[in-house]
XYZ file of C-alpha atoms in Angstrom:
348
model
C 19.433 8.703 25.752
C 21.090 5.933 27.733
C 24.423 6.841 29.224
C 27.494 4.751 30.186
C 28.903 5.268 33.723
C 31.758 3.820 35.540
C 33.766 2.667 32.503
C 37.260 4.541 33.071
C 38.581 1.491 35.049
C 38.537 -0.531 32.377
C 40.577 1.737 30.307
C 43.648 1.219 32.415
C 43.104 -2.257 33.463
C 46.352 -4.250 32.739
C 44.764 -6.833 30.453
C 43.315 -4.041 28.694
C 46.603 -1.881 28.415
C 48.522 -5.347 27.102
C 45.775 -5.665 24.500
C 46.294 -2.267 23.216
C 50.113 -2.503 23.642
C 49.867 -5.813 21.074
C 47.624 -3.781 18.699
C 49.656 -0.398 18.561
C 52.903 -2.616 17.832
C 51.447 -4.535 14.992
C 53.120 -4.060 11.849
C 55.588 -1.592 13.641
C 57.979 -4.447 15.807
C 61.509 -3.016 13.792
C 60.755 0.461 14.823
C 62.952 1.667 17.563
C 60.668 3.327 20.010
C 58.522 0.208 20.048
C 61.404 -1.970 20.655
C 62.280 0.514 23.347
C 58.772 0.349 25.221
C 58.659 -3.475 24.365
C 62.217 -4.167 26.110
C 60.599 -3.192 29.654
C 57.170 -4.085 28.964
C 55.636 -4.695 31.945
C 57.327 -1.524 33.645
C 55.664 0.800 30.701
C 52.573 -0.778 31.241
C 52.292 -0.467 35.168
C 53.349 3.083 34.626
C 50.742 4.103 31.815
C 48.158 2.099 34.895
C 49.246 4.234 37.447
C 48.943 7.821 35.531
C 45.756 6.822 34.146
C 44.561 6.076 37.342
C 45.600 9.190 39.395
C 45.105 10.929 36.107
C 48.471 12.199 36.226
C 48.864 11.039 32.485
C 49.475 13.552 29.749
C 49.964 13.006 26.150
C 53.225 13.471 24.351
C 54.605 15.677 21.323
C 53.710 14.709 17.959
C 56.178 13.850 15.216
C 55.160 15.591 11.866
C 55.530 14.617 8.549
C 53.679 14.816 5.249
C 52.628 12.265 2.828
C 51.517 13.476 -0.761
C 49.519 10.655 -2.601
C 46.284 11.414 -3.389
C 47.248 14.821 -2.054
C 49.602 16.425 0.261
C 48.377 16.007 3.913
C 50.359 16.565 7.292
C 50.466 13.548 9.211
C 51.189 13.440 12.928
C 52.423 10.649 14.968
C 51.990 10.318 18.443
C 54.737 8.653 20.708
C 54.129 4.930 20.922
C 53.324 5.206 24.754
C 50.223 7.603 23.881
C 49.300 4.873 20.962
C 48.833 2.176 23.701
C 46.598 4.690 25.238
C 44.583 5.347 22.123
C 43.957 1.933 21.804
C 42.893 0.894 25.469
C 40.305 3.671 24.940
C 38.892 2.771 21.977
C 39.071 -0.909 23.234
C 36.318 0.744 25.647
C 34.059 3.231 24.231
C 34.040 1.903 20.495
C 31.593 -1.063 21.396
C 29.385 1.598 23.028
C 29.080 3.944 19.922
C 29.040 1.104 17.599
C 25.843 0.561 18.553
C 24.425 3.876 17.764
C 26.145 4.209 13.833
C 23.999 3.705 11.037
C 24.750 0.574 8.805
C 25.811 2.277 5.593
C 29.060 4.503 7.252
C 32.229 1.977 6.313
C 35.241 3.709 7.280
C 37.622 2.293 10.185
C 34.950 -0.057 11.559
C 35.463 -4.052 11.955
C 33.269 -5.569 9.152
C 32.915 -2.796 7.001
C 36.099 -1.125 4.690
C 36.189 -0.150 1.019
C 34.978 -3.120 -0.360
C 31.999 -3.567 1.368
C 31.288 0.677 0.551
C 31.883 0.063 -3.210
C 29.765 -2.770 -3.275
C 26.973 -0.642 -1.112
C 27.729 1.774 -4.141
C 27.240 -0.181 -6.948
C 23.938 -1.813 -5.418
C 22.518 1.860 -5.217
C 23.984 2.939 -8.677
C 21.979 -0.120 -10.468
C 18.536 0.996 -8.361
C 18.228 4.782 -8.522
C 18.313 7.864 -11.425
C 20.337 10.368 -9.594
C 23.290 10.611 -6.684
C 24.172 13.879 -4.698
C 27.756 13.447 -4.100
C 28.906 15.279 -1.444
C 32.668 16.086 0.587
C 33.666 17.977 3.585
C 36.143 20.509 2.862
C 39.151 20.149 5.257
C 37.535 17.868 7.414
C 39.855 16.740 9.776
C 41.359 20.576 10.444
C 37.929 21.603 11.231
C 36.180 19.369 13.517
C 35.309 21.325 16.409
C 36.611 20.435 19.793
C 33.736 21.827 21.477
C 30.952 20.040 19.731
C 32.948 17.024 19.534
C 33.227 16.931 23.642
C 29.175 17.487 23.814
C 28.387 14.650 21.271
C 31.064 12.661 23.641
C 29.439 13.499 26.729
C 25.632 13.043 25.435
C 26.914 9.335 25.729
C 29.739 8.967 27.959
C 28.867 10.098 31.976
C 32.234 8.929 33.339
C 33.862 11.925 34.361
C 37.406 10.673 34.356
C 36.792 8.528 30.879
C 35.648 12.175 29.400
C 38.694 13.705 30.944
C 40.989 11.403 29.197
C 38.921 11.775 25.934
C 39.683 15.921 26.612
C 42.952 15.678 27.084
C 43.664 13.666 24.099
C 41.428 16.141 22.158
C 43.393 18.968 23.291
C 46.717 17.490 22.585
C 46.046 18.052 18.828
C 44.854 21.525 19.277
C 46.528 24.122 16.508
C 48.186 21.139 14.681
C 46.351 21.382 11.691
C 45.851 25.246 11.788
C 48.084 25.740 8.670
C 46.060 22.998 6.853
C 42.438 25.193 7.228
C 41.349 29.080 6.581
C 39.263 31.000 8.931
C 35.626 30.939 8.394
C 33.006 32.873 9.984
C 29.606 30.999 10.570
C 26.418 32.764 10.704
C 26.200 34.314 14.160
C 29.981 34.240 14.992
C 31.439 36.740 16.668
C 35.054 38.213 15.735
C 36.863 35.648 18.032
C 34.890 31.961 16.749
C 37.145 31.272 14.122
C 39.399 30.734 16.580
C 37.840 28.018 18.605
C 40.189 25.277 19.020
C 40.106 22.978 16.052
C 41.601 20.036 14.721
C 42.512 16.198 15.284
C 45.802 14.823 13.789
C 45.575 12.893 10.867
C 47.329 9.700 12.553
C 45.741 8.860 15.301
C 43.359 5.783 16.248
C 41.138 7.973 18.217
C 40.889 10.697 15.438
C 39.930 7.926 13.017
C 37.238 6.729 15.809
C 36.167 10.041 16.683
C 35.799 11.306 13.251
C 32.954 8.559 12.960
C 31.578 9.863 16.186
C 31.109 13.344 14.746
C 29.729 12.397 11.169
C 27.559 9.767 12.964
C 25.137 13.355 13.397
C 25.124 13.781 9.710
C 23.980 10.230 9.377
C 21.629 10.515 11.836
C 20.252 13.308 10.177
C 20.233 12.041 6.695
C 18.242 8.901 8.287
C 15.567 10.983 10.240
C 15.383 14.128 9.066
C 15.566 13.305 5.178
C 14.722 10.010 5.096
C 17.221 9.126 2.277
C 17.031 5.095 2.065
C 19.806 5.287 -0.253
C 22.750 6.553 1.356
C 26.288 5.629 1.618
C 29.169 7.281 3.630
C 33.378 6.463 3.183
C 34.917 8.788 5.970
C 34.024 12.663 5.037
C 32.905 11.609 1.316
C 29.320 10.586 0.784
C 26.586 9.586 -1.698
C 22.721 10.241 -1.489
C 20.560 8.521 -3.913
C 16.992 9.293 -5.335
C 15.036 9.259 -8.611
C 13.566 12.639 -8.168
C 16.486 15.077 -9.095
C 14.782 18.496 -7.511
C 14.805 16.109 -4.021
C 18.379 15.988 -4.381
C 18.739 19.242 -4.635
C 16.836 20.411 -2.082
C 18.539 17.544 0.499
C 21.780 19.447 -0.715
C 20.702 22.685 0.827
C 19.540 21.506 3.544
C 23.131 19.393 4.455
C 24.622 22.719 3.961
C 22.741 24.261 6.565
C 22.721 21.217 9.411
C 26.600 21.020 8.640
C 27.609 24.457 8.936
C 24.792 25.452 11.979
C 25.094 21.991 13.760
C 28.823 20.914 12.986
C 30.365 23.877 12.204
C 31.639 21.930 8.965
C 31.442 23.612 5.066
C 30.482 21.125 2.213
C 33.005 21.682 -0.223
C 31.824 23.875 -3.156
C 32.976 22.547 -6.258
C 32.778 18.512 -5.199
C 28.896 18.848 -4.293
C 26.640 18.070 -6.764
C 23.655 16.446 -8.698
C 24.259 14.306 -11.717
C 22.676 11.223 -13.224
C 24.395 7.677 -11.857
C 24.110 6.497 -15.657
C 27.181 8.864 -16.542
C 29.364 6.925 -13.842
C 29.451 7.408 -9.878
C 33.007 8.296 -8.822
C 33.552 7.121 -5.320
C 36.716 5.546 -3.785
C 39.201 5.768 -6.451
C 36.561 3.838 -9.038
C 33.773 5.050 -11.622
C 30.986 3.128 -10.740
C 28.457 1.852 -13.497
C 25.563 -0.125 -13.572
C 27.048 -2.994 -15.300
C 30.908 -2.555 -13.857
C 33.172 -0.721 -11.898
C 36.165 1.495 -13.710
C 39.419 2.106 -11.802
C 40.266 5.869 -12.163
C 43.246 6.780 -13.871
C 44.588 8.860 -10.898
C 44.720 5.602 -8.718
C 46.555 3.618 -11.714
C 49.186 6.414 -12.196
C 49.959 6.445 -8.443
C 50.233 3.059 -8.843
C 52.566 3.013 -11.515
C 54.959 5.523 -9.650
C 54.838 2.960 -6.417
C 55.655 -0.064 -8.363
C 58.935 2.367 -9.851
C 59.914 3.172 -5.741
C 59.613 -0.441 -4.881
C 61.705 -1.450 -8.637
C 64.399 1.163 -7.368
C 64.525 0.149 -3.370
C 64.628 -3.941 -4.694
C 67.545 -3.021 -7.024
C 69.569 -1.079 -4.271
C 68.953 -3.666 -1.825
C 66.622 -1.779 0.167
C 63.868 -4.169 0.495
C 63.495 -7.857 -0.010
C 61.399 -9.768 -2.669
C 58.659 -10.760 0.101
C 58.312 -6.884 1.234
C 57.871 -5.455 -2.153
C 55.569 -8.670 -2.848
C 53.617 -7.666 0.134
C 53.456 -3.988 -0.941
C 51.894 -4.829 -4.412
C 49.355 -7.615 -2.672
C 48.255 -4.650 -0.762
C 47.287 -2.282 -3.675
C 45.808 -5.250 -5.593
C 43.531 -6.472 -2.443
C 42.633 -2.775 -2.169
C 41.426 -2.470 -5.967
C 40.102 -5.991 -5.617
C 42.249 -7.778 -7.916
C 44.130 -9.731 -5.269
C 47.551 -11.686 -6.998
C 47.951 -15.306 -5.956
C 51.584 -15.510 -5.440
C 55.170 -13.854 -6.081
C 55.664 -15.337 -9.201
C 52.777 -13.380 -10.781
C 54.787 -9.964 -10.518
C 58.219 -11.228 -10.030
C 59.520 -10.224 -13.420
C 59.143 -6.632 -12.502
C 62.093 -6.881 -9.855
């Protein structure tokens, strides 16, 4: 297995930090902490460069809040200077791991995304009679820090780079403990469930490391199960086959693999085998061989969002352009972009 050394100096290089700053501030220029950082940009970037180089960099405290659509989630926002470091780190290590990822993993990857995942799912629905649908229970809160560090260490041999990764990983310890329940896996002692777990939802590094972590699953599906029709988006994944007993056997093997190797649990109610002709729910749609239908909860959420936008616009809290951009983003996500503001301006 190829390992990569002498990478850390690329992380704290001033040019990389500036690129990271530009990415981190995208869409957030109006925020106070971004404006403060930008006001003394060179000083702040040189300070980060020095802290990273001499090993004194320490992540700051997170700001926490909850979102409730489609379900309640705890979001943890890192200070802006930490988000710059996250981008700088991912700029360096993402290309290395990208070479290891399989084709049919679609979350948080350049050139992938929901549209391509939806299209791939539809292709498999047309070709196969049955599907195994799986979901990891409480995925982000239960990512095991020791296992993640071991996975990173198999590829990254630069000790300083690994120390930075470990420092960022450790900064999320305990943040999501309230979002998970204790679970003992076979062979565990009494204290095993207290191992540090959880990656803050909201970090760029968390999204990237989620793919690194579940690449172990992807490789198992492809190399051991030899499933040719497989698609994964984050912690939701589908395996297709024409033989129903084969899928049931794969489900048993997947439960054993995720528990023993990754200390993850597949959701007991959301993992099942069924015919593709009945429609395959995936990423907010029901997929059929001839068409794709938006799931009702997605429509209900958009109607609520539209009402909030109407109220905000009526009270002068947002402009028509901003309301239009919000509607456009949702329509683009579901594959029905609106050409211009006149298409929906009568709602406002």
